Amino acid sequence: MSENYSLFCEFHKKRIIFAVSNLYDMDITFKKEYLQEMYKTGKTTDKKYRFQPAIIRKYIRVIDLMIDQPDTLALKKYNSLNYEKLKGVKAGLSSVRVNEQYRIEFEEKTVNNQTVATICNITELSNHYK
């Protein structure tokens, strides 16, 4: 096995999952607790941030896809994500599309040659360009 990969074992719902992980995958952090809770559990206890189940499933899928990429530039190969660096008052943020209505906004930085994306917000497109 190459030195760029690691082997890990995880217990998940009474099953043991073995996987090979690329050491250069993107690292994802969450700026707000509800975003992390929604990713890990598929729901949030904060009533202010309630989304339809289909939106949450797609949100989780997009975050998983981001984790599997070496850096944010690799997101450009997925046209459906419509990856872009934001301008104007949201300069310094980047975004990817969850669906036609929602986007995930995140900050990008590089730490020890690894891209770290900090998920900041899930935004409705109607507010995206304001």
CSV table of C-alpha atoms in Angstrom, one decimal:
chain,number,residue,atom,x,y,z
A,1,MET,CA,0.0,0.0,0.0
A,2,SER,CA,1.3,3.5,-0.8
A,3,GLU,CA,2.5,5.8,2.0
A,4,ASN,CA,-0.3,8.3,0.9
A,5,TYR,CA,-3.0,6.0,2.2
A,6,SER,CA,-4.0,4.7,5.6
A,7,LEU,CA,-6.2,1.7,6.6
A,8,PHE,CA,-8.8,2.2,9.2
A,9,CYS,CA,-11.5,0.2,10.8
A,10,GLU,CA,-14.9,1.5,12.0
A,11,PHE,CA,-17.8,-0.1,13.8
A,12,HIS,CA,-21.1,1.1,12.3
A,13,LYS,CA,-24.5,-0.4,13.1
A,14,LYS,CA,-23.1,-3.7,14.3
A,15,ARG,CA,-20.9,-4.0,11.2
A,16,ILE,CA,-17.2,-3.6,10.9
A,17,ILE,CA,-16.2,-1.3,8.0
A,18,PHE,CA,-12.6,-1.5,6.7
A,19,ALA,CA,-11.6,1.3,4.4
A,20,VAL,CA,-8.6,2.8,2.7
A,21,SER,CA,-8.3,6.5,3.2
A,22,ASN,CA,-6.2,8.9,1.2
A,23,LEU,CA,-4.1,10.9,3.5
A,24,TYR,CA,-4.5,13.9,1.2
A,25,ASP,CA,-8.3,14.1,1.4
A,26,MET,CA,-9.8,17.5,2.2
A,27,ASP,CA,-10.4,18.2,5.8
A,28,ILE,CA,-13.9,19.6,6.7
A,29,THR,CA,-14.7,21.6,9.7
A,30,PHE,CA,-18.0,23.2,10.7
A,31,LYS,CA,-18.3,26.8,11.9
A,32,LYS,CA,-21.8,26.3,13.3
A,33,GLU,CA,-23.0,23.4,15.5
A,34,TYR,CA,-26.2,22.9,13.6
A,35,LEU,CA,-24.2,22.2,10.4
A,36,GLN,CA,-22.1,19.5,12.0
A,37,GLU,CA,-25.2,18.0,13.7
A,38,MET,CA,-27.1,17.9,10.4
A,39,TYR,CA,-24.1,16.2,8.7
A,40,LYS,CA,-23.6,13.6,11.5
A,41,THR,CA,-27.2,12.8,12.5
A,42,GLY,CA,-29.2,13.8,9.4
A,43,LYS,CA,-31.2,16.3,11.5
A,44,THR,CA,-30.8,19.3,13.8
A,45,THR,CA,-32.4,20.0,17.2
A,46,ASP,CA,-32.4,23.8,16.5
A,47,LYS,CA,-35.8,24.6,15.1
A,48,LYS,CA,-34.5,27.7,13.4
A,49,TYR,CA,-32.5,25.5,10.9
A,50,ARG,CA,-35.0,22.8,9.7
A,51,PHE,CA,-34.6,21.5,6.2
A,52,GLN,CA,-36.5,18.9,4.2
A,53,PRO,CA,-35.1,15.4,4.4
A,54,ALA,CA,-34.1,15.4,0.7
A,55,ILE,CA,-32.1,18.6,1.2
A,56,ILE,CA,-30.3,17.1,4.2
A,57,ARG,CA,-29.5,13.9,2.2
A,58,LYS,CA,-28.0,15.9,-0.6
A,59,TYR,CA,-26.1,18.1,1.9
A,60,ILE,CA,-24.5,15.0,3.4
A,61,ARG,CA,-23.7,13.7,0.0
A,62,VAL,CA,-22.0,16.9,-1.1
A,63,ILE,CA,-20.0,17.1,2.1
A,64,ASP,CA,-18.9,13.5,1.6
A,65,LEU,CA,-17.9,14.3,-1.9
A,66,MET,CA,-15.9,17.3,-0.7
A,67,ILE,CA,-14.1,15.1,1.9
A,68,ASP,CA,-13.0,12.7,-0.9
A,69,GLN,CA,-11.3,15.4,-2.9
A,70,PRO,CA,-7.7,16.4,-2.4
A,71,ASP,CA,-8.5,20.1,-2.6
A,72,THR,CA,-11.2,22.5,-3.6
A,73,LEU,CA,-10.0,22.8,-7.2
A,74,ALA,CA,-10.9,19.1,-7.7
A,75,LEU,CA,-14.6,20.2,-7.1
A,76,LYS,CA,-14.5,21.9,-10.5
A,77,LYS,CA,-14.7,18.6,-12.3
A,78,TYR,CA,-18.3,18.1,-10.9
A,79,ASN,CA,-20.3,20.5,-13.0
A,80,SER,CA,-23.5,19.9,-10.9
A,81,LEU,CA,-21.7,21.4,-7.9
A,82,ASN,CA,-21.2,24.7,-9.7
A,83,TYR,CA,-18.1,25.4,-7.5
A,84,GLU,CA,-17.3,29.1,-7.3
A,85,LYS,CA,-15.3,31.6,-5.2
A,86,LEU,CA,-17.7,34.3,-4.1
A,87,LYS,CA,-17.2,38.1,-4.7
A,88,GLY,CA,-18.4,41.3,-3.1
A,89,VAL,CA,-19.5,41.2,0.5
A,90,LYS,CA,-18.9,37.4,0.5
A,91,ALA,CA,-15.4,37.6,-0.8
A,92,GLY,CA,-13.2,35.0,0.9
A,93,LEU,CA,-15.9,32.4,0.8
A,94,SER,CA,-16.5,29.7,-1.8
A,95,SER,CA,-19.7,27.8,-2.5
A,96,VAL,CA,-21.0,24.6,-4.0
A,97,ARG,CA,-24.6,23.8,-5.0
A,98,VAL,CA,-26.7,21.4,-2.9
A,99,ASN,CA,-29.6,21.6,-5.3
A,100,GLU,CA,-31.3,24.3,-7.4
A,101,GLN,CA,-32.4,26.2,-4.3
A,102,TYR,CA,-29.5,25.8,-1.7
A,103,ARG,CA,-25.7,26.3,-1.7
A,104,ILE,CA,-23.1,25.4,0.9
A,105,GLU,CA,-20.8,28.3,1.7
A,106,PHE,CA,-17.3,27.6,3.1
A,107,GLU,CA,-13.9,29.1,3.8
A,108,GLU,CA,-10.8,27.6,2.2
A,109,LYS,CA,-7.3,27.5,3.7
A,110,THR,CA,-4.2,25.3,3.4
A,111,VAL,CA,-2.6,23.8,6.5
A,112,ASN,CA,0.5,21.7,6.2
A,113,ASN,CA,-0.2,21.1,2.4
A,114,GLN,CA,-3.7,19.9,3.2
A,115,THR,CA,-6.8,21.9,2.1
A,116,VAL,CA,-9.2,22.7,5.0
A,117,ALA,CA,-12.7,23.7,4.1
A,118,THR,CA,-14.7,25.3,7.0
A,119,ILE,CA,-18.4,24.9,6.3
A,120,CYS,CA,-20.0,28.3,7.2
A,121,ASN,CA,-23.5,28.2,6.0
A,122,ILE,CA,-26.2,26.5,3.9
A,123,THR,CA,-27.9,29.3,2.0
A,124,GLU,CA,-31.0,29.7,-0.1
A,125,LEU,CA,-30.1,30.7,-3.7
A,126,SER,CA,-32.7,33.5,-3.5
A,127,ASN,CA,-30.4,35.2,-0.9
A,128,HIS,CA,-27.1,33.9,-2.5
A,129,TYR,CA,-26.5,36.9,-4.8
A,130,LYS,CA,-27.7,39.7,-2.5
